[in-house]
Amino acid sequence: MARESFAIAVHGGAGAIPRTAMTGELEAEYRSGLLAALQSGHAILSAGGSSLDAVEAAVICLENNILFNAGRGSVFNHAGTHEMDASIMRGDTLQAGAVAGVSGVQNPIALARAVMEKTGFVMLCDSGAEEFARQLNMSFKPDTWFYSEFRHQQWKVAVAREETLLDHSKLETGTVGAAALDGKGNLAAATSTGGLTNKRWSRIGDSAIIGAGTYANNRTCAVSCTGYGEFFVRTVAAHEISCLMEYKGLSLDSASDAVLHQVAALGGSGGVVAVDRTGNIFTPFNSEGMYRGWQREGEPAQVRIYAEL
């Protein structure tokens, strides 16, 4: 069987800091973080590794970067703590794993993968998921690891205003994720987030929900979504892109645009990174910007924040 060309795309959230508020130094930091994540996944693919390993590695890199709202950089909930969601899926077997509302876990995406590979379940939540992580001796971090003065100040403003803020709506980044195709023709996708600033009642968005925020199917594509999660749940966005390709014969571009149009029609905003089974990459969004990067085999890495061509 001939080896396929590989490809990977990553995102650090839709709804980028407005150009007028973005400093050169901060932009360089965001670009560096995206490039590091992209390179971590690309290195695995170029060495003949799997798309599953590649998307996990890319997302872990973003989870460990305090700039992005996932893992270490997660926003504060109403109680002033952190509740994180993540999911991962492989396109060859349609196996998937997810966690929701976990605290203290350094890398929720690694825990989501463990759910997929070491249990008969798809999703675990809060204390149960944390207990499972401890059984696996996964890394836990103290609250100070997740503390950012920038996030803390945003939380204080949200509490004072009695608002629940979509992360990127107040000069913040959002969900992180990755989608990839490996040399064996297998697709995979992964997504991780800290959710909404000042969120209450154990709210869970699309990032933990297979088919909404994350989906991969070797027949079509791999997708990771970012934005206002409720709208991506209601449109089952990631799966809908795959369905439009499989059952209507739409291209990756057309299917992704159609689903984002559905999201926008309901009043939502956001974007996706997607890779199809032939290595095409598409990273559309309907917000001011989206932190994103992509790379195909034999081509240079590309990193973007705004709507540059």
PDB file of C-alpha atoms in Angstrom:
ATOM      1  CA  MET A   1       0.000   0.000   0.000  1.00  0.00           C
ATOM      2  CA  ALA A   2       1.439   3.353  -1.028  1.00  0.00           C
ATOM      3  CA  ARG A   3       2.175   5.832   1.712  1.00  0.00           C
ATOM      4  CA  GLU A   4      -0.130   8.838   1.906  1.00  0.00           C
ATOM      5  CA  SER A   5       1.041  12.422   2.207  1.00  0.00           C
ATOM      6  CA  PHE A   6       0.527  13.674   5.732  1.00  0.00           C
ATOM      7  CA  ALA A   7      -0.928  16.954   6.966  1.00  0.00           C
ATOM      8  CA  ILE A   8      -1.735  18.663  10.245  1.00  0.00           C
ATOM      9  CA  ALA A   9      -3.650  21.751  11.359  1.00  0.00           C
ATOM     10  CA  VAL A  10      -3.889  23.308  14.836  1.00  0.00           C
ATOM     11  CA  HIS A  11      -5.878  26.093  16.457  1.00  0.00           C
ATOM     12  CA  GLY A  12      -5.673  28.114  19.631  1.00  0.00           C
ATOM     13  CA  GLY A  13      -9.177  29.534  19.546  1.00  0.00           C
ATOM     14  CA  ALA A  14     -11.409  31.665  17.354  1.00  0.00           C
ATOM     15  CA  GLY A  15     -12.089  35.299  18.100  1.00  0.00           C
ATOM     16  CA  ALA A  16      -8.544  36.615  18.261  1.00  0.00           C
ATOM     17  CA  ILE A  17      -7.513  39.744  20.103  1.00  0.00           C
ATOM     18  CA  PRO A  18      -8.541  42.701  17.871  1.00  0.00           C
ATOM     19  CA  ARG A  19      -5.769  44.039  15.692  1.00  0.00           C
ATOM     20  CA  THR A  20      -5.987  47.384  17.477  1.00  0.00           C
ATOM     21  CA  ALA A  21      -5.177  45.735  20.821  1.00  0.00           C
ATOM     22  CA  MET A  22      -2.562  43.266  19.595  1.00  0.00           C
ATOM     23  CA  THR A  23       1.010  44.324  20.309  1.00  0.00           C
ATOM     24  CA  GLY A  24       3.923  43.068  18.253  1.00  0.00           C
ATOM     25  CA  GLU A  25       5.380  41.279  21.267  1.00  0.00           C
ATOM     26  CA  LEU A  26       2.140  39.515  22.127  1.00  0.00           C
ATOM     27  CA  GLU A  27       1.529  38.508  18.524  1.00  0.00           C
ATOM     28  CA  ALA A  28       5.009  36.996  18.398  1.00  0.00           C
ATOM     29  CA  GLU A  29       4.241  34.980  21.532  1.00  0.00           C
ATOM     30  CA  TYR A  30       1.004  33.623  20.084  1.00  0.00           C
ATOM     31  CA  ARG A  31       2.667  32.752  16.798  1.00  0.00           C
ATOM     32  CA  SER A  32       5.515  31.025  18.625  1.00  0.00           C
ATOM     33  CA  GLY A  33       3.071  28.966  20.674  1.00  0.00           C
ATOM     34  CA  LEU A  34       1.120  27.892  17.609  1.00  0.00           C
ATOM     35  CA  LEU A  35       4.289  27.027  15.720  1.00  0.00           C
ATOM     36  CA  ALA A  36       5.615  24.941  18.602  1.00  0.00           C
ATOM     37  CA  ALA A  37       2.376  22.933  18.695  1.00  0.00           C
ATOM     38  CA  LEU A  38       2.390  22.509  14.940  1.00  0.00           C
ATOM     39  CA  GLN A  39       5.992  21.355  14.931  1.00  0.00           C
ATOM     40  CA  SER A  40       5.420  18.851  17.724  1.00  0.00           C
ATOM     41  CA  GLY A  41       2.701  17.133  15.710  1.00  0.00           C
ATOM     42  CA  HIS A  42       4.498  17.471  12.385  1.00  0.00           C
ATOM     43  CA  ALA A  43       7.644  15.842  13.806  1.00  0.00           C
ATOM     44  CA  ILE A  44       5.644  12.745  14.729  1.00  0.00           C
ATOM     45  CA  LEU A  45       4.052  12.532  11.293  1.00  0.00           C
ATOM     46  CA  SER A  46       7.340  13.045   9.463  1.00  0.00           C
ATOM     47  CA  ALA A  47       8.869  10.190  11.477  1.00  0.00           C
ATOM     48  CA  GLY A  48       6.072   7.870  10.346  1.00  0.00           C
ATOM     49  CA  GLY A  49       4.004   8.236  13.508  1.00  0.00           C
ATOM     50  CA  SER A  50       0.246   8.163  13.802  1.00  0.00           C
ATOM     51  CA  SER A  51      -2.185  11.026  13.406  1.00  0.00           C
ATOM     52  CA  LEU A  52      -3.517  10.157  16.876  1.00  0.00           C
ATOM     53  CA  ASP A  53      -0.103  10.693  18.461  1.00  0.00           C
ATOM     54  CA  ALA A  54       0.348  13.870  16.438  1.00  0.00           C
ATOM     55  CA  VAL A  55      -2.885  15.576  17.495  1.00  0.00           C
ATOM     56  CA  GLU A  56      -2.366  14.600  21.127  1.00  0.00           C
ATOM     57  CA  ALA A  57       1.171  16.005  21.118  1.00  0.00           C
ATOM     58  CA  ALA A  58       0.052  19.250  19.469  1.00  0.00           C
ATOM     59  CA  VAL A  59      -2.769  19.768  21.953  1.00  0.00           C
ATOM     60  CA  ILE A  60      -0.541  18.959  24.939  1.00  0.00           C
ATOM     61  CA  CYS A  61       1.831  21.656  23.725  1.00  0.00           C
ATOM     62  CA  LEU A  62      -1.033  24.154  23.692  1.00  0.00           C
ATOM     63  CA  GLU A  63      -2.390  22.958  27.053  1.00  0.00           C
ATOM     64  CA  ASN A  64       1.014  23.649  28.617  1.00  0.00           C
ATOM     65  CA  ASN A  65       1.127  27.177  27.176  1.00  0.00           C
ATOM     66  CA  ILE A  66      -0.468  29.685  29.558  1.00  0.00           C
ATOM     67  CA  LEU A  67      -1.535  31.917  26.636  1.00  0.00           C
ATOM     68  CA  PHE A  68      -4.250  29.503  25.535  1.00  0.00           C
ATOM     69  CA  ASN A  69      -7.520  28.624  27.265  1.00  0.00           C
ATOM     70  CA  ALA A  70      -6.844  24.935  27.879  1.00  0.00           C
ATOM     71  CA  GLY A  71      -4.837  23.115  30.526  1.00  0.00           C
ATOM     72  CA  ARG A  72      -2.529  25.589  32.246  1.00  0.00           C
ATOM     73  CA  GLY A  73      -4.120  28.672  30.670  1.00  0.00           C
ATOM     74  CA  SER A  74      -7.706  27.714  31.496  1.00  0.00           C
ATOM     75  CA  VAL A  75     -10.099  30.458  32.533  1.00  0.00           C
ATOM     76  CA  PHE A  76     -11.746  30.691  35.964  1.00  0.00           C
ATOM     77  CA  ASN A  77     -15.256  29.417  36.616  1.00  0.00           C
ATOM     78  CA  HIS A  78     -17.763  31.122  38.928  1.00  0.00           C
ATOM     79  CA  ALA A  79     -16.201  29.540  42.006  1.00  0.00           C
ATOM     80  CA  GLY A  80     -12.770  30.838  41.039  1.00  0.00           C
ATOM     81  CA  THR A  81     -11.436  27.408  40.089  1.00  0.00           C
ATOM     82  CA  HIS A  82     -10.811  25.587  36.811  1.00  0.00           C
ATOM     83  CA  GLU A  83     -12.992  22.999  35.062  1.00  0.00           C
ATOM     84  CA  MET A  84     -11.510  21.553  31.888  1.00  0.00           C
ATOM     85  CA  ASP A  85     -12.964  19.544  29.008  1.00  0.00           C
ATOM     86  CA  ALA A  86     -11.249  17.567  26.241  1.00  0.00           C
ATOM     87  CA  SER A  87     -11.934  14.925  23.611  1.00  0.00           C
ATOM     88  CA  ILE A  88     -10.047  12.894  21.027  1.00  0.00           C
ATOM     89  CA  MET A  89     -11.082  10.614  18.159  1.00  0.00           C
ATOM     90  CA  ARG A  90      -9.420   8.331  15.643  1.00  0.00           C
ATOM     91  CA  GLY A  91     -10.834   8.003  12.151  1.00  0.00           C
ATOM     92  CA  ASP A  92      -9.916   4.411  11.378  1.00  0.00           C
ATOM     93  CA  THR A  93     -11.915   2.710  14.145  1.00  0.00           C
ATOM     94  CA  LEU A  94     -14.154   5.617  15.233  1.00  0.00           C
ATOM     95  CA  GLN A  95     -12.940   5.096  18.785  1.00  0.00           C
ATOM     96  CA  ALA A  96     -13.218   8.198  20.933  1.00  0.00           C
ATOM     97  CA  GLY A  97     -12.584   9.418  24.443  1.00  0.00           C
ATOM     98  CA  ALA A  98     -13.582  12.502  26.397  1.00  0.00           C
ATOM     99  CA  VAL A  99     -13.453  14.109  29.829  1.00  0.00           C
ATOM    100  CA  ALA A 100     -15.532  16.947  31.220  1.00  0.00           C
ATOM    101  CA  GLY A 101     -15.285  19.204  34.237  1.00  0.00           C
ATOM    102  CA  VAL A 102     -11.917  17.938  35.439  1.00  0.00           C
ATOM    103  CA  SER A 103      -9.673  19.904  37.777  1.00  0.00           C
ATOM    104  CA  GLY A 104      -5.970  19.633  38.539  1.00  0.00           C
ATOM    105  CA  VAL A 105      -5.146  17.349  35.614  1.00  0.00           C
ATOM    106  CA  GLN A 106      -2.151  18.820  33.789  1.00  0.00           C
ATOM    107  CA  ASN A 107      -3.149  17.500  30.370  1.00  0.00           C
ATOM    108  CA  PRO A 108      -6.850  16.696  29.966  1.00  0.00           C
ATOM    109  CA  ILE A 109      -6.303  15.513  26.382  1.00  0.00           C
ATOM    110  CA  ALA A 110      -4.035  12.719  27.609  1.00  0.00           C
ATOM    111  CA  LEU A 111      -6.763  11.684  30.033  1.00  0.00           C
ATOM    112  CA  ALA A 112      -9.338  11.717  27.220  1.00  0.00           C
ATOM    113  CA  ARG A 113      -7.101   9.387  25.224  1.00  0.00           C
ATOM    114  CA  ALA A 114      -6.778   7.090  28.228  1.00  0.00           C
ATOM    115  CA  VAL A 115     -10.573   6.944  28.484  1.00  0.00           C
ATOM    116  CA  MET A 116     -10.658   5.862  24.846  1.00  0.00           C
ATOM    117  CA  GLU A 117      -7.929   3.242  25.144  1.00  0.00           C
ATOM    118  CA  LYS A 118      -8.232   1.904  28.693  1.00  0.00           C
ATOM    119  CA  THR A 119     -11.971   1.832  29.397  1.00  0.00           C
ATOM    120  CA  GLY A 120     -15.086   0.692  27.610  1.00  0.00           C
ATOM    121  CA  PHE A 121     -16.518   4.184  27.837  1.00  0.00           C
ATOM    122  CA  VAL A 122     -16.392   7.364  25.776  1.00  0.00           C
ATOM    123  CA  MET A 123     -16.802  10.093  28.419  1.00  0.00           C
ATOM    124  CA  LEU A 124     -15.920  10.477  32.099  1.00  0.00           C
ATOM    125  CA  CYS A 125     -16.572  13.594  34.161  1.00  0.00           C
ATOM    126  CA  ASP A 126     -15.417  15.561  37.210  1.00  0.00           C
ATOM    127  CA  SER A 127     -14.317  13.547  40.266  1.00  0.00           C
ATOM    128  CA  GLY A 128     -14.722  10.188  38.566  1.00  0.00           C
ATOM    129  CA  ALA A 129     -12.459  11.207  35.711  1.00  0.00           C
ATOM    130  CA  GLU A 130      -9.956  12.582  38.225  1.00  0.00           C
ATOM    131  CA  GLU A 131     -10.002   9.302  40.165  1.00  0.00           C
ATOM    132  CA  PHE A 132      -9.295   7.443  36.934  1.00  0.00           C
ATOM    133  CA  ALA A 133      -6.391   9.796  36.200  1.00  0.00           C
ATOM    134  CA  ARG A 134      -4.903   9.130  39.632  1.00  0.00           C
ATOM    135  CA  GLN A 135      -5.139   5.400  39.080  1.00  0.00           C
ATOM    136  CA  LEU A 136      -3.053   5.915  35.957  1.00  0.00           C
ATOM    137  CA  ASN A 137      -0.563   8.116  37.863  1.00  0.00           C
ATOM    138  CA  MET A 138      -1.200  11.010  35.516  1.00  0.00           C
ATOM    139  CA  SER A 139       0.321  14.367  36.340  1.00  0.00           C
ATOM    140  CA  PHE A 140      -1.717  16.666  38.581  1.00  0.00           C
ATOM    141  CA  LYS A 141      -0.781  20.280  39.230  1.00  0.00           C
ATOM    142  CA  PRO A 142      -1.671  22.634  42.114  1.00  0.00           C
ATOM    143  CA  ASP A 143      -3.953  25.610  41.622  1.00  0.00           C
ATOM    144  CA  THR A 144      -0.924  27.868  41.272  1.00  0.00           C
ATOM    145  CA  TRP A 145       0.014  26.074  38.030  1.00  0.00           C
ATOM    146  CA  PHE A 146      -3.254  27.174  36.450  1.00  0.00           C
ATOM    147  CA  TYR A 147      -3.178  30.715  37.844  1.00  0.00           C
ATOM    148  CA  SER A 148      -2.779  33.627  35.453  1.00  0.00           C
ATOM    149  CA  GLU A 149      -3.170  37.216  36.656  1.00  0.00           C
ATOM    150  CA  PHE A 150      -4.605  38.087  33.252  1.00  0.00           C
ATOM    151  CA  ARG A 151      -7.303  35.403  33.570  1.00  0.00           C
ATOM    152  CA  HIS A 152      -7.937  36.273  37.202  1.00  0.00           C
ATOM    153  CA  GLN A 153      -8.624  39.908  36.404  1.00  0.00           C
ATOM    154  CA  GLN A 154     -11.019  38.901  33.630  1.00  0.00           C
ATOM    155  CA  TRP A 155     -12.842  36.635  36.070  1.00  0.00           C
ATOM    156  CA  LYS A 156     -13.174  39.432  38.623  1.00  0.00           C
ATOM    157  CA  VAL A 157     -14.715  41.688  35.979  1.00  0.00           C
ATOM    158  CA  ALA A 158     -17.130  38.949  34.923  1.00  0.00           C
ATOM    159  CA  VAL A 159     -18.194  38.298  38.529  1.00  0.00           C
ATOM    160  CA  ALA A 160     -18.737  41.995  39.175  1.00  0.00           C
ATOM    161  CA  ARG A 161     -20.888  42.291  36.062  1.00  0.00           C
ATOM    162  CA  GLU A 162     -22.647  38.967  36.728  1.00  0.00           C
ATOM    163  CA  GLU A 163     -21.660  37.849  33.227  1.00  0.00           C
ATOM    164  CA  THR A 164     -20.589  34.543  31.793  1.00  0.00           C
ATOM    165  CA  LEU A 165     -18.035  35.404  29.152  1.00  0.00           C
ATOM    166  CA  LEU A 166     -17.230  33.502  26.037  1.00  0.00           C
ATOM    167  CA  ASP A 167     -13.477  33.342  26.409  1.00  0.00           C
ATOM    168  CA  HIS A 168     -12.451  35.139  23.244  1.00  0.00           C
ATOM    169  CA  SER A 169     -15.148  37.809  23.540  1.00  0.00           C
ATOM    170  CA  LYS A 170     -13.090  39.803  26.037  1.00  0.00           C
ATOM    171  CA  LEU A 171      -9.621  39.779  24.523  1.00  0.00           C
ATOM    172  CA  GLU A 172      -8.931  36.169  25.342  1.00  0.00           C
ATOM    173  CA  THR A 173      -8.201  33.043  23.348  1.00  0.00           C
ATOM    174  CA  GLY A 174     -10.457  30.004  23.330  1.00  0.00           C
ATOM    175  CA  THR A 175     -10.443  26.290  22.804  1.00  0.00           C
ATOM    176  CA  VAL A 176      -7.367  24.570  21.393  1.00  0.00           C
ATOM    177  CA  GLY A 177      -7.334  21.667  18.975  1.00  0.00           C
ATOM    178  CA  ALA A 178      -5.724  19.760  16.139  1.00  0.00           C
ATOM    179  CA  ALA A 179      -6.639  17.599  13.149  1.00  0.00           C
ATOM    180  CA  ALA A 180      -4.225  15.413  11.202  1.00  0.00           C
ATOM    181  CA  LEU A 181      -3.749  12.836   8.444  1.00  0.00           C
ATOM    182  CA  ASP A 182      -0.830  10.422   8.733  1.00  0.00           C
ATOM    183  CA  GLY A 183       1.185   8.513   6.172  1.00  0.00           C
ATOM    184  CA  LYS A 184      -1.047   5.456   6.511  1.00  0.00           C
ATOM    185  CA  GLY A 185      -4.130   7.438   5.563  1.00  0.00           C
ATOM    186  CA  ASN A 186      -5.554   7.602   9.080  1.00  0.00           C
ATOM    187  CA  LEU A 187      -7.242  10.730  10.392  1.00  0.00           C
ATOM    188  CA  ALA A 188      -7.529  11.959  13.980  1.00  0.00           C
ATOM    189  CA  ALA A 189      -8.763  15.026  15.835  1.00  0.00           C
ATOM    190  CA  ALA A 190      -8.427  16.402  19.361  1.00  0.00           C
ATOM    191  CA  THR A 191      -9.861  19.386  21.257  1.00  0.00           C
ATOM    192  CA  SER A 192      -9.291  20.831  24.743  1.00  0.00           C
ATOM    193  CA  THR A 193     -10.629  23.850  26.635  1.00  0.00           C
ATOM    194  CA  GLY A 194     -11.065  25.631  29.936  1.00  0.00           C
ATOM    195  CA  GLY A 195     -14.536  26.712  28.837  1.00  0.00           C
ATOM    196  CA  LEU A 196     -16.203  30.033  29.640  1.00  0.00           C
ATOM    197  CA  THR A 197     -15.047  32.644  32.130  1.00  0.00           C
ATOM    198  CA  ASN A 198     -17.338  32.668  35.190  1.00  0.00           C
ATOM    199  CA  LYS A 199     -19.277  29.625  33.967  1.00  0.00           C
ATOM    200  CA  ARG A 200     -21.692  28.087  36.486  1.00  0.00           C
ATOM    201  CA  TRP A 201     -23.431  24.835  37.289  1.00  0.00           C
ATOM    202  CA  SER A 202     -20.741  22.594  35.759  1.00  0.00           C
ATOM    203  CA  ARG A 203     -21.468  23.878  32.263  1.00  0.00           C
ATOM    204  CA  ILE A 204     -19.996  21.702  29.504  1.00  0.00           C
ATOM    205  CA  GLY A 205     -19.537  22.926  25.934  1.00  0.00           C
ATOM    206  CA  ASP A 206     -18.795  21.235  22.641  1.00  0.00           C
ATOM    207  CA  SER A 207     -15.123  20.424  23.299  1.00  0.00           C
ATOM    208  CA  ALA A 208     -15.977  17.331  25.323  1.00  0.00           C
ATOM    209  CA  ILE A 209     -18.703  16.144  22.975  1.00  0.00           C
ATOM    210  CA  ILE A 210     -17.797  13.791  20.153  1.00  0.00           C
ATOM    211  CA  GLY A 211     -19.533  14.945  16.972  1.00  0.00           C
ATOM    212  CA  ALA A 212     -19.965  18.506  18.200  1.00  0.00           C
ATOM    213  CA  GLY A 213     -16.464  19.797  18.897  1.00  0.00           C
ATOM    214  CA  THR A 214     -14.406  16.839  17.696  1.00  0.00           C
ATOM    215  CA  TYR A 215     -14.861  14.250  14.963  1.00  0.00           C
ATOM    216  CA  ALA A 216     -12.687  12.035  12.752  1.00  0.00           C
ATOM    217  CA  ASN A 217     -13.656   9.494  10.110  1.00  0.00           C
ATOM    218  CA  ASN A 218     -11.283   7.997   7.551  1.00  0.00           C
ATOM    219  CA  ARG A 219     -14.037   8.145   4.944  1.00  0.00           C
ATOM    220  CA  THR A 220     -14.164  11.921   5.116  1.00  0.00           C
ATOM    221  CA  CYS A 221     -12.231  14.209   7.434  1.00  0.00           C
ATOM    222  CA  ALA A 222     -10.972  15.149  10.885  1.00  0.00           C
ATOM    223  CA  VAL A 223     -12.352  18.275  12.556  1.00  0.00           C
ATOM    224  CA  SER A 224     -11.710  20.313  15.715  1.00  0.00           C
ATOM    225  CA  CYS A 225     -14.054  23.210  16.473  1.00  0.00           C
ATOM    226  CA  THR A 226     -13.705  26.397  18.489  1.00  0.00           C
ATOM    227  CA  GLY A 227     -16.130  29.145  19.402  1.00  0.00           C
ATOM    228  CA  TYR A 228     -19.396  29.480  21.262  1.00  0.00           C
ATOM    229  CA  GLY A 229     -19.843  25.828  22.191  1.00  0.00           C
ATOM    230  CA  GLU A 230     -23.608  25.754  22.589  1.00  0.00           C
ATOM    231  CA  PHE A 231     -24.084  26.541  18.907  1.00  0.00           C
ATOM    232  CA  PHE A 232     -21.633  23.846  17.842  1.00  0.00           C
ATOM    233  CA  VAL A 233     -23.506  21.353  20.018  1.00  0.00           C
ATOM    234  CA  ARG A 234     -26.853  22.351  18.533  1.00  0.00           C
ATOM    235  CA  THR A 235     -25.595  21.930  14.973  1.00  0.00           C
ATOM    236  CA  VAL A 236     -23.484  18.847  15.807  1.00  0.00           C
ATOM    237  CA  ALA A 237     -20.920  20.791  13.821  1.00  0.00           C
ATOM    238  CA  ALA A 238     -17.922  18.488  13.504  1.00  0.00           C
ATOM    239  CA  HIS A 239     -20.033  15.478  12.525  1.00  0.00           C
ATOM    240  CA  GLU A 240     -22.190  17.568  10.209  1.00  0.00           C
ATOM    241  CA  ILE A 241     -19.121  18.520   8.174  1.00  0.00           C
ATOM    242  CA  SER A 242     -18.298  14.840   7.759  1.00  0.00           C
ATOM    243  CA  CYS A 243     -21.891  13.995   6.835  1.00  0.00           C
ATOM    244  CA  LEU A 244     -22.084  16.670   4.162  1.00  0.00           C
ATOM    245  CA  MET A 245     -18.940  15.239   2.617  1.00  0.00           C
ATOM    246  CA  GLU A 246     -20.000  11.600   2.838  1.00  0.00           C
ATOM    247  CA  TYR A 247     -23.662  11.822   1.902  1.00  0.00           C
ATOM    248  CA  LYS A 248     -23.814  14.937  -0.283  1.00  0.00           C
ATOM    249  CA  GLY A 249     -20.373  14.713  -1.829  1.00  0.00           C
ATOM    250  CA  LEU A 250     -19.347  18.204  -0.737  1.00  0.00           C
ATOM    251  CA  SER A 251     -15.699  19.189  -0.574  1.00  0.00           C
ATOM    252  CA  LEU A 252     -14.057  19.912   2.772  1.00  0.00           C
ATOM    253  CA  ASP A 253     -14.232  23.644   2.077  1.00  0.00           C
ATOM    254  CA  SER A 254     -17.888  23.644   1.069  1.00  0.00           C
ATOM    255  CA  ALA A 255     -18.987  21.415   3.941  1.00  0.00           C
ATOM    256  CA  SER A 256     -17.129  23.487   6.529  1.00  0.00           C
ATOM    257  CA  ASP A 257     -18.492  26.749   5.167  1.00  0.00           C
ATOM    258  CA  ALA A 258     -22.024  25.349   5.164  1.00  0.00           C
ATOM    259  CA  VAL A 259     -21.813  24.316   8.813  1.00  0.00           C
ATOM    260  CA  LEU A 260     -20.307  27.618   9.921  1.00  0.00           C
ATOM    261  CA  HIS A 261     -23.176  29.304   8.101  1.00  0.00           C
ATOM    262  CA  GLN A 262     -25.597  27.220  10.210  1.00  0.00           C
ATOM    263  CA  VAL A 263     -23.758  28.272  13.361  1.00  0.00           C
ATOM    264  CA  ALA A 264     -23.887  31.937  12.335  1.00  0.00           C
ATOM    265  CA  ALA A 265     -27.575  31.709  11.421  1.00  0.00           C
ATOM    266  CA  LEU A 266     -28.316  30.649  14.993  1.00  0.00           C
ATOM    267  CA  GLY A 267     -26.300  33.565  16.347  1.00  0.00           C
ATOM    268  CA  GLY A 268     -23.046  31.759  17.086  1.00  0.00           C
ATOM    269  CA  SER A 269     -19.465  32.453  16.117  1.00  0.00           C
ATOM    270  CA  GLY A 270     -16.280  30.425  15.861  1.00  0.00           C
ATOM    271  CA  GLY A 271     -14.268  28.331  13.467  1.00  0.00           C
ATOM    272  CA  VAL A 272     -12.824  24.927  12.671  1.00  0.00           C
ATOM    273  CA  VAL A 273      -9.586  23.338  11.606  1.00  0.00           C
ATOM    274  CA  ALA A 274     -10.174  20.392   9.312  1.00  0.00           C
ATOM    275  CA  VAL A 275      -8.150  17.918   7.264  1.00  0.00           C
ATOM    276  CA  ASP A 276      -9.696  15.551   4.731  1.00  0.00           C
ATOM    277  CA  ARG A 277      -8.647  12.055   3.704  1.00  0.00           C
ATOM    278  CA  THR A 278      -6.501  13.338   0.837  1.00  0.00           C
ATOM    279  CA  GLY A 279      -4.643  15.894   2.942  1.00  0.00           C
ATOM    280  CA  ASN A 280      -6.574  19.036   2.068  1.00  0.00           C
ATOM    281  CA  ILE A 281      -6.651  21.538   4.935  1.00  0.00           C
ATOM    282  CA  PHE A 282      -9.282  24.185   5.637  1.00  0.00           C
ATOM    283  CA  THR A 283      -9.366  26.612   8.591  1.00  0.00           C
ATOM    284  CA  PRO A 284     -12.443  28.851   8.225  1.00  0.00           C
ATOM    285  CA  PHE A 285     -13.875  31.146  10.909  1.00  0.00           C
ATOM    286  CA  ASN A 286     -16.566  33.819  11.190  1.00  0.00           C
ATOM    287  CA  SER A 287     -14.972  35.867  13.983  1.00  0.00           C
ATOM    288  CA  GLU A 288     -12.354  38.620  13.707  1.00  0.00           C
ATOM    289  CA  GLY A 289      -9.596  36.070  13.798  1.00  0.00           C
ATOM    290  CA  MET A 290      -8.573  32.561  14.768  1.00  0.00           C
ATOM    291  CA  TYR A 291      -5.214  31.454  16.124  1.00  0.00           C
ATOM    292  CA  ARG A 292      -4.278  28.692  13.691  1.00  0.00           C
ATOM    293  CA  GLY A 293      -1.484  26.935  11.856  1.00  0.00           C
ATOM    294  CA  TRP A 294      -1.065  24.149   9.330  1.00  0.00           C
ATOM    295  CA  GLN A 295       1.562  22.171   7.458  1.00  0.00           C
ATOM    296  CA  ARG A 296       1.563  19.566   4.715  1.00  0.00           C
ATOM    297  CA  GLU A 297       4.354  17.137   3.963  1.00  0.00           C
ATOM    298  CA  GLY A 298       7.160  18.863   2.093  1.00  0.00           C
ATOM    299  CA  GLU A 299       5.738  22.344   2.632  1.00  0.00           C
ATOM    300  CA  PRO A 300       6.671  25.083   5.119  1.00  0.00           C
ATOM    301  CA  ALA A 301       4.624  25.635   8.248  1.00  0.00           C
ATOM    302  CA  GLN A 302       1.999  28.384   8.108  1.00  0.00           C
ATOM    303  CA  VAL A 303       0.756  30.326  11.142  1.00  0.00           C
ATOM    304  CA  ARG A 304      -2.044  32.913  11.016  1.00  0.00           C
ATOM    305  CA  ILE A 305      -4.144  34.951  13.421  1.00  0.00           C
ATOM    306  CA  TYR A 306      -6.302  37.192  11.264  1.00  0.00           C
ATOM    307  CA  ALA A 307      -7.836  36.844   7.804  1.00  0.00           C
ATOM    308  CA  GLU A 308      -4.567  37.065   5.889  1.00  0.00           C
ATOM    309  CA  LEU A 309      -4.519  35.194   2.597  1.00  0.00           C
TER     310      LEU A 309
END
